[in-house]
XYZ file of C-alpha atoms in Angstrom:
379
model
C 10.143 7.979 -32.480
C 8.206 5.882 -29.958
C 6.558 7.594 -26.998
C 6.733 5.527 -23.816
C 5.117 6.085 -20.414
C 6.767 4.184 -17.552
C 4.411 3.842 -14.580
C 5.478 1.099 -12.154
C 4.591 0.675 -8.507
C 7.405 0.186 -6.010
C 9.079 -3.216 -5.969
C 8.199 -3.864 -2.345
C 11.170 -4.006 -0.031
C 13.758 -3.505 -2.793
C 13.289 -0.283 -4.766
C 10.932 2.708 -4.781
C 8.663 3.375 -7.736
C 10.532 6.484 -8.907
C 13.898 4.677 -8.993
C 12.342 1.653 -10.679
C 10.822 3.853 -13.379
C 14.163 5.586 -13.964
C 15.996 2.258 -14.301
C 13.481 0.939 -16.848
C 13.781 4.222 -18.785
C 17.572 4.016 -18.815
C 17.441 0.476 -20.167
C 14.939 1.429 -22.871
C 16.934 4.469 -24.011
C 20.157 2.441 -24.191
C 18.505 0.504 -27.038
C 16.361 3.287 -28.547
C 17.962 6.626 -27.572
C 15.730 8.708 -29.850
C 12.509 7.656 -28.101
C 10.611 9.883 -25.687
C 10.172 8.292 -22.244
C 7.892 9.897 -19.647
C 7.988 8.738 -16.028
C 4.809 8.447 -13.971
C 5.734 6.376 -10.879
C 2.610 4.831 -9.378
C 1.333 3.634 -6.013
C -1.833 1.887 -4.883
C -2.088 2.831 -1.219
C 0.928 0.867 -0.062
C 4.617 1.650 0.207
C 5.545 4.676 -1.923
C 2.154 6.405 -1.881
C 3.482 9.306 0.187
C 6.382 9.705 -2.254
C 4.001 9.679 -5.231
C 1.934 12.508 -3.741
C 5.049 14.470 -2.761
C 6.408 14.246 -6.299
C 3.102 15.139 -7.935
C 1.923 18.062 -5.776
C 4.072 21.235 -5.774
C 4.325 22.859 -2.377
C 3.691 19.699 -0.364
C 5.611 19.451 2.915
C 6.719 16.448 4.935
C 5.743 16.816 8.581
C 7.893 14.766 10.999
C 6.159 12.842 13.771
C 7.185 10.218 16.337
C 4.746 7.312 16.510
C 4.207 4.182 18.579
C 6.166 1.204 17.259
C 4.082 -1.678 15.889
C 4.921 -4.156 18.650
C 7.888 -3.167 20.807
C 10.385 -0.373 21.363
C 9.892 3.032 19.924
C 9.010 5.665 19.303
C 9.459 5.393 15.529
C 10.422 8.480 13.512
C 7.945 8.911 10.668
C 6.231 11.696 8.734
C 2.970 12.641 7.097
C 2.532 14.918 4.085
C 0.759 18.270 4.108
C -0.654 19.274 0.731
C -1.292 22.972 -0.017
C -4.677 24.582 0.502
C -7.331 24.143 -2.184
C -10.916 25.452 -2.420
C -12.268 22.164 -1.050
C -9.540 21.915 1.613
C -8.756 25.490 2.714
C -6.415 24.345 5.503
C -4.705 21.784 3.335
C -4.910 17.995 3.058
C -2.975 15.563 5.222
C -1.703 12.402 3.562
C -0.824 9.642 6.011
C 0.724 6.342 4.936
C 0.388 3.190 7.006
C 3.462 1.642 5.358
C 5.769 4.293 6.844
C 4.141 4.370 10.298
C 3.164 0.731 10.986
C 4.243 -1.110 7.845
C 5.730 -4.553 7.518
C 8.808 -3.367 5.594
C 9.973 -1.192 8.479
C 10.964 -4.069 10.691
C 12.530 -6.727 8.485
C 12.276 -10.208 9.964
C 11.238 -8.997 13.445
C 7.599 -9.891 12.841
C 5.098 -10.784 15.531
C 1.642 -11.011 13.920
C -0.138 -11.451 17.260
C 1.343 -8.308 18.825
C 1.672 -6.023 15.788
C -0.568 -2.959 16.005
C -1.766 -0.028 13.907
C -1.274 2.370 16.839
C 1.526 4.263 15.061
C -0.702 4.917 12.055
C -3.317 6.335 14.411
C -0.679 8.538 16.058
C 0.235 10.047 12.677
C -3.436 10.637 11.809
C -3.919 12.364 15.161
C -0.897 14.587 14.436
C -2.423 15.646 11.117
C -5.720 16.424 12.871
C -3.860 18.445 15.514
C -2.266 20.443 12.691
C -5.731 21.466 11.529
C -5.916 19.894 8.068
C -9.257 20.186 6.289
C -9.141 16.719 4.735
C -7.304 13.422 5.102
C -6.055 10.942 2.518
C -5.087 7.687 4.220
C -3.005 5.065 2.384
C -3.358 1.683 4.090
C -1.295 -0.875 2.159
C 1.701 -2.870 3.458
C 0.423 -3.415 6.995
C 2.387 -5.410 9.570
C -0.682 -6.225 11.664
C -4.030 -8.006 11.694
C -5.454 -6.091 14.640
C -8.747 -5.078 13.025
C -7.580 -1.481 13.341
C -7.966 -1.617 17.149
C -4.624 0.123 17.703
C -5.629 2.864 15.276
C -8.981 3.421 17.002
C -7.312 3.500 20.431
C -4.878 6.172 19.187
C -7.811 8.239 17.912
C -9.592 8.203 21.261
C -11.630 4.992 21.435
C -11.566 2.969 24.669
C -11.854 -0.806 24.832
C -13.097 -2.840 27.791
C -11.920 -6.261 28.891
C -14.656 -7.524 31.220
C -15.126 -4.650 33.688
C -11.762 -2.980 33.169
C -10.534 -0.559 30.529
C -7.668 -1.744 28.333
C -4.811 0.712 28.866
C -2.262 -0.783 26.443
C -1.171 1.753 23.789
C -0.741 -1.107 21.326
C -3.612 -3.478 20.645
C -2.589 -6.412 18.467
C -4.520 -9.460 17.285
C -3.547 -11.259 20.496
C -5.434 -8.658 22.545
C -8.692 -8.918 20.593
C -10.077 -12.035 22.357
C -9.928 -10.103 25.641
C -12.169 -7.275 24.433
C -15.784 -7.213 25.602
C -16.871 -3.726 24.647
C -15.844 -0.424 23.069
C -16.554 3.199 23.907
C -16.468 5.491 20.861
C -17.686 8.744 22.440
C -14.100 9.994 22.766
C -13.178 9.187 19.161
C -11.656 12.163 17.336
C -13.986 13.819 14.820
C -13.266 13.532 11.113
C -11.875 16.716 9.555
C -14.433 18.935 7.758
C -13.585 17.457 4.352
C -13.683 13.869 5.607
C -11.153 11.082 5.164
C -10.542 9.217 1.920
C -8.940 5.802 2.372
C -6.733 4.460 -0.412
C -6.597 0.669 -0.430
C -5.159 -1.902 -2.802
C -7.581 -4.719 -1.907
C -11.357 -5.181 -1.741
C -11.350 -8.056 0.766
C -13.963 -8.301 3.539
C -12.830 -8.492 7.147
C -13.675 -12.171 7.666
C -14.213 -15.389 5.741
C -12.268 -17.299 3.080
C -11.221 -14.098 1.277
C -10.780 -12.020 4.428
C -7.914 -10.396 6.265
C -6.767 -13.473 8.197
C -6.996 -16.279 5.661
C -5.623 -14.398 2.634
C -3.156 -11.938 4.133
C -2.321 -13.481 7.517
C 0.446 -15.701 6.100
C 2.200 -12.637 4.648
C 2.396 -11.193 8.154
C 3.708 -14.404 9.700
C 0.533 -16.098 10.950
C 1.001 -19.887 10.988
C -1.296 -21.862 8.698
C -2.806 -23.814 11.598
C -3.900 -20.570 13.304
C -5.574 -18.800 10.380
C -9.042 -20.120 11.266
C -8.521 -19.003 14.867
C -7.558 -15.485 13.791
C -10.533 -15.308 11.414
C -12.894 -16.230 14.261
C -11.250 -13.618 16.516
C -11.866 -10.899 13.902
C -15.470 -12.031 13.436
C -16.181 -11.675 17.166
C -14.318 -8.354 17.309
C -16.550 -7.040 14.511
C -19.655 -7.619 16.680
C -18.488 -4.796 18.973
C -19.317 -2.276 16.228
C -22.206 -1.389 13.958
C -20.316 -1.791 10.676
C -20.809 -4.715 8.301
C -17.544 -6.706 8.209
C -18.456 -7.939 4.720
C -18.052 -4.420 3.280
C -15.519 -4.527 0.421
C -12.195 -3.230 1.695
C -12.988 -3.879 5.376
C -10.246 -6.518 5.412
C -7.616 -4.231 3.914
C -4.420 -3.867 5.968
C -5.418 -6.520 8.493
C -8.791 -4.905 9.183
C -7.609 -1.297 9.178
C -10.216 -0.682 6.470
C -12.899 -1.897 8.893
C -11.733 0.466 11.653
C -11.701 3.419 9.284
C -15.252 2.577 8.192
C -16.176 2.632 11.891
C -14.646 6.121 12.062
C -16.738 7.254 9.091
C -14.090 7.359 6.364
C -14.775 6.320 2.773
C -12.770 3.689 0.894
C -11.522 3.951 -2.675
C -9.064 1.943 -4.800
C -5.702 3.591 -4.161
C -4.372 3.202 -7.690
C -7.362 5.136 -9.047
C -6.680 8.202 -6.886
C -2.917 8.192 -7.434
C -3.371 7.804 -11.202
C -5.718 10.791 -11.214
C -3.259 12.862 -9.221
C -0.232 12.147 -11.432
C -2.130 12.629 -14.716
C -1.634 9.057 -15.899
C -4.514 9.096 -18.379
C -3.338 12.274 -20.099
C 0.201 10.919 -20.364
C -0.952 7.537 -21.667
C -3.241 9.145 -24.247
C -0.164 10.491 -26.035
C 1.870 7.289 -25.708
C 2.622 4.407 -28.061
C 3.253 2.008 -25.170
C 2.827 2.057 -21.390
C 5.125 0.068 -19.097
C 4.054 -0.811 -15.559
C 5.229 -3.219 -12.891
C 5.593 -4.329 -9.281
C 7.683 -6.670 -7.168
C 5.522 -9.781 -7.383
C 2.801 -10.228 -9.985
C 0.392 -12.940 -8.850
C -3.293 -13.795 -8.566
C -3.965 -10.847 -6.233
C -2.485 -8.311 -8.647
C -5.704 -7.984 -10.627
C -7.654 -6.922 -7.511
C -6.818 -3.240 -7.158
C -3.037 -3.322 -7.553
C -1.305 -0.604 -9.564
C -0.302 -2.680 -12.649
C -3.901 -3.789 -13.179
C -5.147 -0.205 -13.063
C -2.401 1.079 -15.359
C -3.099 -1.648 -17.914
C -6.837 -0.874 -17.749
C -6.166 2.822 -18.412
C -3.953 1.910 -21.370
C -6.503 -0.560 -22.752
C -9.287 2.033 -22.598
C -7.098 4.320 -24.724
C -6.110 1.581 -27.157
C -2.462 1.711 -26.066
C -0.534 -1.533 -25.493
C 0.811 -2.121 -22.003
C 3.867 -4.080 -20.872
C 4.661 -5.571 -17.467
C 7.914 -5.740 -15.514
C 7.888 -7.682 -12.250
C 10.456 -9.063 -9.856
C 8.717 -12.384 -10.249
C 5.653 -13.476 -12.187
C 3.633 -16.285 -10.644
C 3.126 -19.152 -13.124
C -0.630 -18.989 -12.510
C -0.897 -15.195 -12.893
C -2.939 -13.880 -15.811
C -0.737 -11.662 -17.997
C -3.031 -11.629 -21.045
C -3.716 -7.907 -20.540
C -0.098 -7.152 -21.458
C 1.529 -7.081 -24.874
C 4.789 -8.232 -23.253
C 5.927 -9.218 -19.769
C 9.385 -9.518 -18.234
C 10.384 -11.144 -14.950
C 13.585 -9.914 -13.307
C 14.059 -13.350 -11.774
C 13.813 -14.947 -15.205
C 16.293 -12.438 -16.646
C 18.749 -13.325 -13.873
C 18.195 -17.044 -14.500
C 18.899 -16.649 -18.210
C 22.063 -14.723 -17.343
C 23.311 -17.707 -15.334
C 22.817 -16.381 -11.805
C 23.051 -19.328 -9.348
C 20.253 -17.800 -7.247
C 18.077 -15.866 -9.728
C 15.531 -14.607 -7.196
C 18.284 -13.492 -4.828
C 20.136 -11.755 -7.643
C 17.003 -9.844 -8.687
C 16.422 -8.711 -5.102
C 20.063 -7.785 -4.510
C 20.476 -5.483 -7.529
C 17.079 -4.403 -8.828
C 18.501 -1.456 -10.801
C 20.667 -3.785 -12.893
C 17.804 -6.084 -13.779
C 15.254 -3.297 -14.284
C 17.622 -1.757 -16.822
C 17.873 -5.165 -18.493
C 14.071 -5.380 -18.523
C 13.867 -1.962 -20.183
C 16.340 -3.118 -22.846
C 14.345 -6.287 -23.515
C 11.052 -4.421 -23.838
C 12.589 -1.825 -26.152
C 13.670 -4.638 -28.499
C 10.415 -6.581 -28.210
C 8.039 -3.640 -28.687
C 9.918 -1.499 -31.195
């Protein structure tokens, strides 16, 4: 009997981590029904982090909240998660996810990178503070905006000045940043007694060639000929504060990491915290193989993403790891994995006229197929 741990991240925009793990398991067991398969769905601070905590912590409660929409309309119905009291958090811990309050997946193709704001994320954080939590865990992946966290700070009580006037707009997007001439932080909400831990899936600085604008701006819809402009806007915005924009993680979620550093929060790789919470290391220590995955495995996947952390945990234990991804970039380094399977490639081999579209349209089908292929390859 082979013992298998299945620990994928969500396949962004198509299927949640828990469903992806179940589909891979079902495919594996259809080939090797006597094997033991343990599910440990992962997250790295992006979409699905709230679900991972909810599944892992008994007694957690979803707390509904209406938040400001990222760029128009609203309010948006969202929720944060209240974890039970512990000795170091006697009033409980609030987990707030940017992806579900101001995330890019919420709004499909209606993307406006110059108006998108983190205000809704700040609204949800404020709601958790109002509820009296002792500690915050803030997951900041999958952002729709590159606002430097200005909308978040405004929602938490900061005031920005444009020349002599105060900026009243509830949403502050990247397009507003050139207007700002000063900031008043005296009204900023205090951190909870146990502080705020920020879970991020990237270590990028705020500005420069590896910063929020140049690397992640295109994902949010920023045109290539305006990336340098946006980078310069963020660099000038950073001068309003006393935080080094080169701090690793400051560029996470379009500069949300920078704003949270301004607030006094601490940043940590999201996959590390989620893995600790779900007991990944203990599960992997008793496994013969560990399977992980995500929607798109590319050059950024090694920098704090869930599959990289899962494979590192497996390697430290001497357990082989396998990768399942919706697509695998031809230039991506997969040498850490004993086997890798692309759903797009599976669909191509099956004769699908549009392999990428087929993989996106029915991820359960192709994840099951991936589980079958790995069961044959690794048995």
